[in-house]
Rosetta silent file (secondary structure, phi, psi, omega in degrees, C-alpha in Angstrom):
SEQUENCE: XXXXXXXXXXXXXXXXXXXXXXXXXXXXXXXXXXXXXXXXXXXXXXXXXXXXXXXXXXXXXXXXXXXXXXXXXXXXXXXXXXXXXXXXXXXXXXXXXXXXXXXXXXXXXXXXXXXXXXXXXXXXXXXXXXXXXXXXXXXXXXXXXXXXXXXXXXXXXXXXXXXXXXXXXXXXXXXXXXXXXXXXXXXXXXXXXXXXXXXXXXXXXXXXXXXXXXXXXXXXXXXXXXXXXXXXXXXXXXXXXXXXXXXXXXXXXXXXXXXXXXXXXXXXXXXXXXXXXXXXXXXXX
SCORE:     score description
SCORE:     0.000 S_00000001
   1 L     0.000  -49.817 -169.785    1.355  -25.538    1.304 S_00000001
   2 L   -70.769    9.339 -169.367    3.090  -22.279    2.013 S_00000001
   3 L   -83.151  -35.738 -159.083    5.289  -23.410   -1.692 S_00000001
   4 H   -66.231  -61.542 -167.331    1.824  -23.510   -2.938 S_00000001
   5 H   -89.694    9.836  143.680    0.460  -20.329   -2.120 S_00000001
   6 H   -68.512  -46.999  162.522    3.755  -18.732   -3.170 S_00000001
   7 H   -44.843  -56.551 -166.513    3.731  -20.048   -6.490 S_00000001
   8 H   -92.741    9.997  163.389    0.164  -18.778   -7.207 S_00000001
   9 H   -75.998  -24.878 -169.575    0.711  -15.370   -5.686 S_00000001
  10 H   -80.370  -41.221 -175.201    3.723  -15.093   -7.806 S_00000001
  11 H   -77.933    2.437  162.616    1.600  -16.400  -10.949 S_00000001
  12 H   -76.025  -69.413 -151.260   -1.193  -13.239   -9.831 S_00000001
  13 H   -64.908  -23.973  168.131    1.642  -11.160  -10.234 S_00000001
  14 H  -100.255   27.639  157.064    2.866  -12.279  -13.691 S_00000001
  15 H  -101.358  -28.030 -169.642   -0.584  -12.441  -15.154 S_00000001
  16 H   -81.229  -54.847 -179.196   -1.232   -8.711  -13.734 S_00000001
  17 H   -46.957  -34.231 -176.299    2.210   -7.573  -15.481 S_00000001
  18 H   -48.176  -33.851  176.354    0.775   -9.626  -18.285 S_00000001
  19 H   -85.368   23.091  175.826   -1.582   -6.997  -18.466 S_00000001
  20 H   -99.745  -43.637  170.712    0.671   -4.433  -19.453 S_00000001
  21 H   -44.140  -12.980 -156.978    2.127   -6.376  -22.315 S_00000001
  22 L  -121.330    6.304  172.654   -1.003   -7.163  -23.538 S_00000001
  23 L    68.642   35.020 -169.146   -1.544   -3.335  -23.543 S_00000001
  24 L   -97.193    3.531 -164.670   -4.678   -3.392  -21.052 S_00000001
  25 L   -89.886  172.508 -170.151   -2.851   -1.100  -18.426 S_00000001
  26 L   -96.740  156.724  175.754   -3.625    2.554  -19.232 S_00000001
  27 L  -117.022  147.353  159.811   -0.650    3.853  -21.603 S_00000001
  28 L  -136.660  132.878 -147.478    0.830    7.037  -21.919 S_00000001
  29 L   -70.806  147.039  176.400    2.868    7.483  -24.777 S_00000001
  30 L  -101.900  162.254 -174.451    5.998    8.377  -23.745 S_00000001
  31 L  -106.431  174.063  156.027    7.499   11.827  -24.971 S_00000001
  32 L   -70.215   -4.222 -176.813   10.860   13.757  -24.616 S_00000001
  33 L   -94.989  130.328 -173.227    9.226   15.302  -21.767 S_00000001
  34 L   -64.469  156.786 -176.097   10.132   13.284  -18.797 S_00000001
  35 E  -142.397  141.256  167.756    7.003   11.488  -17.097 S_00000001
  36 E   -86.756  144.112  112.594    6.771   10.011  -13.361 S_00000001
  37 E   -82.746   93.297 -179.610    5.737    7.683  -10.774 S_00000001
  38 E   -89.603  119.339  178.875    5.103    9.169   -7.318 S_00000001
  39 L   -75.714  176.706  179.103    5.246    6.763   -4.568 S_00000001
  40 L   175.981  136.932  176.863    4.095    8.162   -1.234 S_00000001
  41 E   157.299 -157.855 -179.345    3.333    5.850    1.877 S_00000001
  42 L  -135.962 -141.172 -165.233    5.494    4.830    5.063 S_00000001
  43 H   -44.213  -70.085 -157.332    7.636    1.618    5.154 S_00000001
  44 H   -37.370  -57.139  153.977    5.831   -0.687    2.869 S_00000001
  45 H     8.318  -54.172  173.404    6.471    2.164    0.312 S_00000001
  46 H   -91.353  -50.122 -177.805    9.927    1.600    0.740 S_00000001
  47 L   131.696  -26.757 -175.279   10.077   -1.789    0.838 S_00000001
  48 L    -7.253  108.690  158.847   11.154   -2.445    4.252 S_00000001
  49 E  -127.478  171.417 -173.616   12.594   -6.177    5.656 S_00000001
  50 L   -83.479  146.113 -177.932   14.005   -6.773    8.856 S_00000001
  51 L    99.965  -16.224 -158.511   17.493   -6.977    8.708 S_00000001
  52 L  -141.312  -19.707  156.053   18.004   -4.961    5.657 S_00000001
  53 E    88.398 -159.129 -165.081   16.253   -1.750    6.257 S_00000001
  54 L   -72.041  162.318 -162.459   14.583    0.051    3.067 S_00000001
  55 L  -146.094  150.740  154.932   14.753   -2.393    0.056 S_00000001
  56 L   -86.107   68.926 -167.636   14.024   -2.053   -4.100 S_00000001
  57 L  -151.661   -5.672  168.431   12.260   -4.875   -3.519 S_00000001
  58 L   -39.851 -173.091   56.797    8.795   -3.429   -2.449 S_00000001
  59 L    56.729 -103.344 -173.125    5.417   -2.630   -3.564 S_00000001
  60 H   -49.867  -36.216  164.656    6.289   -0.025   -5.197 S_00000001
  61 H   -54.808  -59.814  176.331    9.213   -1.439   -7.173 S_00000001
  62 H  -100.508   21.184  175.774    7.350   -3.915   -8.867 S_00000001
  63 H   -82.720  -37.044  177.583    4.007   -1.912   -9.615 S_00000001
  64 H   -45.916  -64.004 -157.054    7.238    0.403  -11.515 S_00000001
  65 H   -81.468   26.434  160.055    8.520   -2.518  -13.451 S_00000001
  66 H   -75.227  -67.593 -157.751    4.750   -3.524  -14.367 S_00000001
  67 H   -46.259  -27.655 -142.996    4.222    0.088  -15.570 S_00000001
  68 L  -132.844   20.532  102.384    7.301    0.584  -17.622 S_00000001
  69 L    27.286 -107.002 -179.165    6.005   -2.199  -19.939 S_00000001
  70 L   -98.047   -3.567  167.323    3.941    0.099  -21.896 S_00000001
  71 L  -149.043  106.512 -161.752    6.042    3.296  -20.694 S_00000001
  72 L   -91.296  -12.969  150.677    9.529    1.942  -20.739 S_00000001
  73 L  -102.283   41.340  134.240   10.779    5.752  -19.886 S_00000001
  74 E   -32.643   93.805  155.732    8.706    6.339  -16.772 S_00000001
  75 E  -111.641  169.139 -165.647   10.868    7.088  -13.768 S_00000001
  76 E   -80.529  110.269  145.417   10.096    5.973  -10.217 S_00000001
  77 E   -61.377  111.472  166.105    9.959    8.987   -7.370 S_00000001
  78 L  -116.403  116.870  152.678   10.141    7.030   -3.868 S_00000001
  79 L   -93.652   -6.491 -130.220    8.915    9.745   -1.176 S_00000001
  80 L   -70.422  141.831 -176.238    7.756    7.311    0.987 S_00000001
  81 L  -125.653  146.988  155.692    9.359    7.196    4.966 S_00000001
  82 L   -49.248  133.374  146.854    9.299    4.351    7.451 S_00000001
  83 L    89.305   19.283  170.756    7.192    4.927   10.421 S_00000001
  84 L   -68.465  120.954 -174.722    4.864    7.566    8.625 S_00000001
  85 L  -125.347  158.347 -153.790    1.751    8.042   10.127 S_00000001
  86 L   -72.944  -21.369  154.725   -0.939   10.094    8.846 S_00000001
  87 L   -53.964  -56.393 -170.935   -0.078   12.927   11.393 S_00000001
  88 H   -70.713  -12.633 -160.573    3.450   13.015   10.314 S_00000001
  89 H   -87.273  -29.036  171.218    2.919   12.685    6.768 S_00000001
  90 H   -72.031  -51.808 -149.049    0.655   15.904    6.862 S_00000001
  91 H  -108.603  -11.343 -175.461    2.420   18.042    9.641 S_00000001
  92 L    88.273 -173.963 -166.737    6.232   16.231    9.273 S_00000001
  93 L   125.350  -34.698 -173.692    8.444   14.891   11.841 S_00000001
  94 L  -125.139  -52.332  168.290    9.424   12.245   11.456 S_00000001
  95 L  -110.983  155.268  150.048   11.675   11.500    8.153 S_00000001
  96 L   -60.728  128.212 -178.864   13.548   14.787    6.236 S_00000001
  97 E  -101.010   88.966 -161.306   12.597   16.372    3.311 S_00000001
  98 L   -66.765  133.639 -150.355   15.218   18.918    2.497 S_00000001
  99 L   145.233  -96.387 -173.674   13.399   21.594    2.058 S_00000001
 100 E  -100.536  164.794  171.646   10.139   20.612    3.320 S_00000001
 101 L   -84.564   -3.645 -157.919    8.321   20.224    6.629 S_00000001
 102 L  -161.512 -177.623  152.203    6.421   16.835    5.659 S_00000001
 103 L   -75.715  -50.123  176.105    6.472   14.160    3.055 S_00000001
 104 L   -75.044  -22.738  174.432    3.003   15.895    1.410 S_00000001
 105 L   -36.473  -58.782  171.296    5.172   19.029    1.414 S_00000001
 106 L   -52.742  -70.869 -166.800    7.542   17.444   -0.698 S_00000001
 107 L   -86.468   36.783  168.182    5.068   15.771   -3.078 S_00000001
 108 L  -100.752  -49.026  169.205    2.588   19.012   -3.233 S_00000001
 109 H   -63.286  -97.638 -138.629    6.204   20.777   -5.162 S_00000001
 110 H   -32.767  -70.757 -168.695    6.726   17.821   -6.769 S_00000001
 111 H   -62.754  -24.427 -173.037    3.334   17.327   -8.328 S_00000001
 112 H   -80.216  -45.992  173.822    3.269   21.483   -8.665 S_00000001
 113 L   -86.696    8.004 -178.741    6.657   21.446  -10.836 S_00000001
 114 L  -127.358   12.137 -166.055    5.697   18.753  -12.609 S_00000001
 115 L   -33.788  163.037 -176.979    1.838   19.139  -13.843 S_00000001
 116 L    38.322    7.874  140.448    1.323   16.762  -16.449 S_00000001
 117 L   -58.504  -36.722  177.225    4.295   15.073  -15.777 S_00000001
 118 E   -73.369   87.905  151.574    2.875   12.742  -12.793 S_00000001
 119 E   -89.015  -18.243  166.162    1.441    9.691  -14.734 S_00000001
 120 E  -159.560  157.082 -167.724    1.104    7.956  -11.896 S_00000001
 121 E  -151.688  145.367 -167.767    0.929    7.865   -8.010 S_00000001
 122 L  -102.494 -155.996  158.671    0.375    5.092   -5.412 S_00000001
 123 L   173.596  132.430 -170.642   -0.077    5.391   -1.796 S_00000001
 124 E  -155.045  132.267 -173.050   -0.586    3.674    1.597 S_00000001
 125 L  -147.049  136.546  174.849   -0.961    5.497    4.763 S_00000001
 126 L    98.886   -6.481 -174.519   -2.184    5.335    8.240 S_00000001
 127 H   -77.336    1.040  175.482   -1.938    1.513    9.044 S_00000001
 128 H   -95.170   -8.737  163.485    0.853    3.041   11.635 S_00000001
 129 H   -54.992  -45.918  165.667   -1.691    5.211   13.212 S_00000001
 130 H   -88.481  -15.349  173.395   -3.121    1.976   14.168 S_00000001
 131 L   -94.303    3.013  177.617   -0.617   -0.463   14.829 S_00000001
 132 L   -79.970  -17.644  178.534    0.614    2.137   17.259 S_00000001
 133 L   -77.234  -21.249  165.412   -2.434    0.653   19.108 S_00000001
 134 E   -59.760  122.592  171.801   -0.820   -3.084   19.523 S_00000001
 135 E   -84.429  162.976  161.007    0.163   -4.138   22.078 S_00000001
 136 L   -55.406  -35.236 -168.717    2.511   -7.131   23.515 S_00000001
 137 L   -87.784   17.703 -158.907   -0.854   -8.087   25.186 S_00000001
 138 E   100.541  169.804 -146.198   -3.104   -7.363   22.571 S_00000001
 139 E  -101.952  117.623  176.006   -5.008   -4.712   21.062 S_00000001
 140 L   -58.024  114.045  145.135   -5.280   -1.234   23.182 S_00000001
 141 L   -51.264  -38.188  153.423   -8.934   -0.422   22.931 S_00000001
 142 H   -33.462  -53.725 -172.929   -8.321    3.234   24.679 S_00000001
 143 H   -87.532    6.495 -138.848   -6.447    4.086   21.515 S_00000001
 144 H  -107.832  -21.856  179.459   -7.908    2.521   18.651 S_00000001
 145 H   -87.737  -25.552  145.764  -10.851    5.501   18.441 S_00000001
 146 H   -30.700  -79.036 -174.079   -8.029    8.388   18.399 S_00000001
 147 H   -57.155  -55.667 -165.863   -6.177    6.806   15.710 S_00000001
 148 H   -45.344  -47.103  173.300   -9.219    5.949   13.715 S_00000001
 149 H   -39.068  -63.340 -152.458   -9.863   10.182   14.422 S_00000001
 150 H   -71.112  -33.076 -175.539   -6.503   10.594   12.972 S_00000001
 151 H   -88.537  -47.791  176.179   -6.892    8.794    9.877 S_00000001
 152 H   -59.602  -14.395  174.659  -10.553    9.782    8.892 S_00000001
 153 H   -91.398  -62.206 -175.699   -9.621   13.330    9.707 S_00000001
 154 H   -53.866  -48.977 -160.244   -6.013   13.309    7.927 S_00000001
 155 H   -85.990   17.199 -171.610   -5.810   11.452    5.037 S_00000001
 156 H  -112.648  -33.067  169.925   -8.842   13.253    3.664 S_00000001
 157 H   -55.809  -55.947 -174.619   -6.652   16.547    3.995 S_00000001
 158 H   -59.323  -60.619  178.269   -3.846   14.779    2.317 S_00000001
 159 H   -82.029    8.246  157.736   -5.232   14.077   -0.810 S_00000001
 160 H   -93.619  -30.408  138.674   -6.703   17.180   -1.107 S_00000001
 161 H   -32.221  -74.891 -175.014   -3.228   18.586   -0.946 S_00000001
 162 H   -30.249  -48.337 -154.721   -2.087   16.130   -3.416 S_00000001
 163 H   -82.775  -49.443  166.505   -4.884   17.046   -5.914 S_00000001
 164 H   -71.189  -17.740  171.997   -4.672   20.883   -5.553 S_00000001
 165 H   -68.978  -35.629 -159.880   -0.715   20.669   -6.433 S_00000001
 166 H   -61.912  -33.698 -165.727   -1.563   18.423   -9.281 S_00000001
 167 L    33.474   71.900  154.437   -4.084   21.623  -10.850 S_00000001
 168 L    74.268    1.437 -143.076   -6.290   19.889  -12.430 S_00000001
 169 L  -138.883   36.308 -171.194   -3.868   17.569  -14.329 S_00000001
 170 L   -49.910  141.737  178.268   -4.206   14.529  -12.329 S_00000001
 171 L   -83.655  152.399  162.494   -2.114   11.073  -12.283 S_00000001
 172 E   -55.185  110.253 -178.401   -3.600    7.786  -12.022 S_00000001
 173 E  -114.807  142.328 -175.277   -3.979    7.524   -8.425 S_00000001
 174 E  -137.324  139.986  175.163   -4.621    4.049   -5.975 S_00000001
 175 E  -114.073  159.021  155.029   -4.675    4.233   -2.278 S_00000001
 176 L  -125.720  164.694  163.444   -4.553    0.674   -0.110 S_00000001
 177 L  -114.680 -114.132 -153.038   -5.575    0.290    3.129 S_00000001
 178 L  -146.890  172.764  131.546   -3.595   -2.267    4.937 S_00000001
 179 L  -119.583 -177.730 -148.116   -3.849   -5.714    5.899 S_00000001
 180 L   -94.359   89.552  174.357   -4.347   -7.501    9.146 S_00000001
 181 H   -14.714  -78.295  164.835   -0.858   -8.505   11.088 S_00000001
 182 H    -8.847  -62.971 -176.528   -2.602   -9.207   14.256 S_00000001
 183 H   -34.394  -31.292 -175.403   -3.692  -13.007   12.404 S_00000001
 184 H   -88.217   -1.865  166.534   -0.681  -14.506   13.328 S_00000001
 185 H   -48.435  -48.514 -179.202   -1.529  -14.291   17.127 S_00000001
 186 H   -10.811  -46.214  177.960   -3.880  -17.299   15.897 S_00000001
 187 H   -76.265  -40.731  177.660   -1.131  -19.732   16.451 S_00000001
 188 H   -59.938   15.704 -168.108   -0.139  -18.870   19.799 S_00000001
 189 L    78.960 -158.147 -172.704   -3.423  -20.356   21.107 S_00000001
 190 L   -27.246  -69.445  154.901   -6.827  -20.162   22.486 S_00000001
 191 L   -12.383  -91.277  174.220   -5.766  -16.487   23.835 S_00000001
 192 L   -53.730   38.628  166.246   -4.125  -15.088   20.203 S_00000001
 193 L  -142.950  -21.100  130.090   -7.009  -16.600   18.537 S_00000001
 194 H   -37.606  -51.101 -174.931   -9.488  -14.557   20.048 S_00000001
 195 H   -59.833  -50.535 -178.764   -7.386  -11.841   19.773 S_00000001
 196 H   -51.181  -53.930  -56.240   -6.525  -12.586   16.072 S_00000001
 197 H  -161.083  -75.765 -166.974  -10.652  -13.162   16.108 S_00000001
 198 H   -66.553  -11.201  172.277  -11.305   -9.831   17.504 S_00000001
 199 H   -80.507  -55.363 -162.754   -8.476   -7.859   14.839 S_00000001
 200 H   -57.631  -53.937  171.568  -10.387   -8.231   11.901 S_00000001
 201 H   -29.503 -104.322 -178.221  -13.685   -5.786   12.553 S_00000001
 202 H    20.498  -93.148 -175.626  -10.608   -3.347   12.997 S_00000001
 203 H   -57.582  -30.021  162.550   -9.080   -3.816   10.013 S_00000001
 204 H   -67.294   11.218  163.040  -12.693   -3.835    8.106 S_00000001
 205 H   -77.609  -73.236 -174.042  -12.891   -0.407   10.026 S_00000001
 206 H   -41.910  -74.449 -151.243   -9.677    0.899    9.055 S_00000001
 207 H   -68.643  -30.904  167.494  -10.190   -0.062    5.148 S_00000001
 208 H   -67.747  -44.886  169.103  -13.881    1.296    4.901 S_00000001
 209 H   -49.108  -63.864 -142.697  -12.606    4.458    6.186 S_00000001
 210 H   -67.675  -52.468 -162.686   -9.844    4.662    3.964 S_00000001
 211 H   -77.925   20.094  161.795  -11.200    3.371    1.000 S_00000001
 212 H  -109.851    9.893  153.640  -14.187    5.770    1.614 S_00000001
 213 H  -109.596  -12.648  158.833  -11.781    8.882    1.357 S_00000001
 214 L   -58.323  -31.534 -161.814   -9.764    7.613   -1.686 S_00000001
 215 L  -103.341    9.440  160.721  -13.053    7.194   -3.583 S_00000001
 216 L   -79.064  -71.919 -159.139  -14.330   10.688   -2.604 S_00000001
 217 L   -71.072   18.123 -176.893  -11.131   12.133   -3.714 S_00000001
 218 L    64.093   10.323  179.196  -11.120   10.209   -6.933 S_00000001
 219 L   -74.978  158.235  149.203   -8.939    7.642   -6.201 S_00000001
 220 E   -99.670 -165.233 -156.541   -9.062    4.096   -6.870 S_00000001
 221 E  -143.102  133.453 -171.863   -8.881    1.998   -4.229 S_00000001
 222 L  -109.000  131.799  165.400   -5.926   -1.707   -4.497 S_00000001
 223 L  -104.910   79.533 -167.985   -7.976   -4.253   -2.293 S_00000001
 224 H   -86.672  -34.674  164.993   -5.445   -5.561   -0.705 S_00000001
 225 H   -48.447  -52.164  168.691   -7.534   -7.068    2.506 S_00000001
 226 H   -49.936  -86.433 -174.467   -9.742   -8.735   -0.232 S_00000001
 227 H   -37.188  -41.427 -161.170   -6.442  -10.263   -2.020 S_00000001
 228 H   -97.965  -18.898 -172.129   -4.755  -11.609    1.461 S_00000001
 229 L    71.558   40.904  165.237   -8.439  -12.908    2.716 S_00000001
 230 L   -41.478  -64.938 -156.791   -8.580  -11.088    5.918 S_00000001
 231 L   -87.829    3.304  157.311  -12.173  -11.861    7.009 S_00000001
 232 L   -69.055   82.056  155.272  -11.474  -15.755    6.124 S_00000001
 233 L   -76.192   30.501  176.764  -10.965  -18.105    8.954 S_00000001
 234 L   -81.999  140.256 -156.427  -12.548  -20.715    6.980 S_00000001
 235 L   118.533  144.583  149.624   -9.313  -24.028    6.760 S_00000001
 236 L  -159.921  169.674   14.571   -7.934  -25.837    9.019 S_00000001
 237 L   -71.541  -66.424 -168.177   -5.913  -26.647   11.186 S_00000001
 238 L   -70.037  139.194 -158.013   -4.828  -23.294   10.292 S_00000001
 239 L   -53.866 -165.591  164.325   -7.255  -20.716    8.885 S_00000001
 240 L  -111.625  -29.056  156.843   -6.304  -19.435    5.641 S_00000001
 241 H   -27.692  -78.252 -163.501   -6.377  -15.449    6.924 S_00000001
 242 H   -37.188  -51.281 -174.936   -4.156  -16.944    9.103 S_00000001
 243 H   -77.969  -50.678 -170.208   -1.639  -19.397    6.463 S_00000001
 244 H   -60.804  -31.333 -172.812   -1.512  -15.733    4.173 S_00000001
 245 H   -58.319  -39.267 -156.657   -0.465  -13.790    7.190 S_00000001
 246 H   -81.259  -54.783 -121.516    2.591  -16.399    7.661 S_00000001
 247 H  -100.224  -31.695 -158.171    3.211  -17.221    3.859 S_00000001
 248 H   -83.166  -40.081 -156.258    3.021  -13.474    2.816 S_00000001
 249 E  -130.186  134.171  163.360    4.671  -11.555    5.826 S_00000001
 250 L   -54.525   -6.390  178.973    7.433  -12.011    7.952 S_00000001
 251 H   -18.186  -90.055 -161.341    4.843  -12.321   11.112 S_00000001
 252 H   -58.162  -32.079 -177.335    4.911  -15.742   12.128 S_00000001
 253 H   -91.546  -41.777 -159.242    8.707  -16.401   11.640 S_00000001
 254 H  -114.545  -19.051 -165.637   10.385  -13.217   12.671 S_00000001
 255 L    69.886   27.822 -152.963    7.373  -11.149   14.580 S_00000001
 256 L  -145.270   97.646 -174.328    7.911   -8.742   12.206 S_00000001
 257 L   -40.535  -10.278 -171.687    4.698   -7.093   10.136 S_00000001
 258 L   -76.297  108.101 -169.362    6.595   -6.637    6.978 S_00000001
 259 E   -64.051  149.776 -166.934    5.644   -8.475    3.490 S_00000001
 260 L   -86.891  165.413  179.964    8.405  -11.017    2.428 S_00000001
 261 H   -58.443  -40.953  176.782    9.247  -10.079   -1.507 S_00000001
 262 H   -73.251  -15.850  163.765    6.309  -12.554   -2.533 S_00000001
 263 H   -64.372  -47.375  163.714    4.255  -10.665   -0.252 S_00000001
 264 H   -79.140   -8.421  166.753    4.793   -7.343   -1.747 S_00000001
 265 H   -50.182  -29.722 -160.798    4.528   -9.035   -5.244 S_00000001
 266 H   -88.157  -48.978  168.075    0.732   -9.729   -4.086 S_00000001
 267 H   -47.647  -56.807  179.498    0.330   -6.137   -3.313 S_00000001
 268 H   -56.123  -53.062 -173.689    2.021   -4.775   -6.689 S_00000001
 269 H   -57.421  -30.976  172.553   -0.293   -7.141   -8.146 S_00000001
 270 H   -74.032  -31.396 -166.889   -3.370   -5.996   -7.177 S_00000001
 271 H   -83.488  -63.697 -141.827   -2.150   -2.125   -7.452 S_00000001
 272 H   -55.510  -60.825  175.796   -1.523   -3.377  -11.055 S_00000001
 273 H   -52.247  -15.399 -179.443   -4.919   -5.087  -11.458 S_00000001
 274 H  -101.485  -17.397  159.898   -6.433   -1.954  -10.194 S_00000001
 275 H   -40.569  -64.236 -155.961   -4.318    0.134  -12.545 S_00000001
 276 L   -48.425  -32.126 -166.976   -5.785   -1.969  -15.497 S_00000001
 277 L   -90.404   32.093  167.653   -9.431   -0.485  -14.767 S_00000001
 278 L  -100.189  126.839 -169.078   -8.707    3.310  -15.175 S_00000001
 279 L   -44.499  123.536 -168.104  -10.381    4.688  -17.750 S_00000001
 280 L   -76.981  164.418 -146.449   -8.040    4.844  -20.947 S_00000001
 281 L   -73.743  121.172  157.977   -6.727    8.259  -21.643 S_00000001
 282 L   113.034   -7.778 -160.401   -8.493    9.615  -24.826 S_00000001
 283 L   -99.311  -20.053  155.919  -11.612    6.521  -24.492 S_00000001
 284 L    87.064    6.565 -174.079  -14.005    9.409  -22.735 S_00000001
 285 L  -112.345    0.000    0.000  -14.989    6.415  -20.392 S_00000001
């Protein structure tokens, strides 16, 4: 089964690069003037597996080679830091910018020296605000309405940074919110299967917030909760939330929250598929 559902996440991901070949992704011609992709985000960003640390093997990496398709001189910016949380990525702290105080520091010049340069920028932020709330034992309730504070207050900040460096000259931009980790307690029994049971509201928390400040801010929004089938526990014996959590993420084998390469393949795909629907440049739509 998990061969199964590898196969057709990997055949999502080479039908959404199909849709750059087939020229439905938006294009931008390329010029002698160099043109970008700014990543921004905290590990996933990077790529992150255990054992190996930051990886080109991400997310981000293959929403790039989707992109550069139809703009085969496009290069990839990664600011993105492990263990970014929507405090640090606003106030810094946590990785170095040389330079800068923050990660938005960085990509507020970046987007400022580069107007019209930026064709495109991803981003995923804040699921460490919240996973700071897990516990061995389950999910801290004490913390989980801070960090919610922290994201609905920050990340609304952030991309208003983002937007005034850009002046007016914006890139195609997609936020994610996250999906839900927590699912693979399921297996450990009765216990983890409440608990697993009781993570999803959460994560439909987390993801309305976010994707209700991306879509203020003009963002689109990669539905990645939709795509892994968070709110299904419909399957058995194991749900199918539950079989994506394992098949997609190191979770279940390793303990370790981090998408496997076909996991972030599922992600790029969706950031792709959500590429494809931005209006094309010049179509007034």
């Amino acid at each position: 089964m998990r061969l199964l559902r590898a196969l057709r996440t990997l055949g999502t991901t080479v039908a959404a690069l199909g849709l750059a070949a087939a020229g439905q992704l938006p294009a931008h011609a390329d010029t002698a003037q160099p043109s970008y992709y700014l990543a921004l985000g905290d590990s996933l960003s990077q790529g992150y597996q255990p054992g190996q640390g930051n990886t080109d093997q991400g997310y981000v990496d293959d929403v790039y080679a989707g992109l550069r398709l139809t703009h085969p001189n496009l290069q990839l910016v990664k600011l993105g830091c492990t263990g970014e949380t929507s405090v640090t990525m606003l106030n810094g702290g946590h990785c170095a910018y040389a330079g800068f105080p923050s990660q938005l520091a960085a990509a507020e010049d970046f987007l400022s020296t580069h107007q019209g340069q930026v064709a495109y920028l991803t981003i995923n932020i804040g699921a460490n605000d919240i996973s700071a709330c897990v516990t061995p034992t389950g999910v801290d309730s004490s913390c989980v309405p801070q960090a919610m504070r922290n994201v609905s207050t920050n990340l609304p900040l952030i991309l208003s940074g983002l937007d005034a460096a850009a002046g007016g000259r914006a890139p195609v931009s997609v936020g994610m919110g996250t999906y839900d980790p927590v699912l693979a307690a399921w297996l450990s029994g009765p216990a983890g299967q409440a608990e697993a049971k009781a993570s999803v509201p959460l994560t439909d928390a987390f993801n309305s917030t976010e994707a209700g400040a991306y879509q203020q801010a003009g963002y689109l929004v990669a539905d990645v909760e939709q795509v892994w089938h968070t709110d299904d526990f419909s399957g058995a014996p194991v749900p199918l939330n539950v079989a994506e959590i394992c098949g997609l993420t190191y979770m279940c084998t390793e303990q370790n929250l981090h998408p496997n390469p076909v996991g972030y393949a599922a992600i790029a795909a969706e950031f792709l598929h959500t590429i494809a629907t931005a209006p094309q440049e010049g179509t007034g739509s």
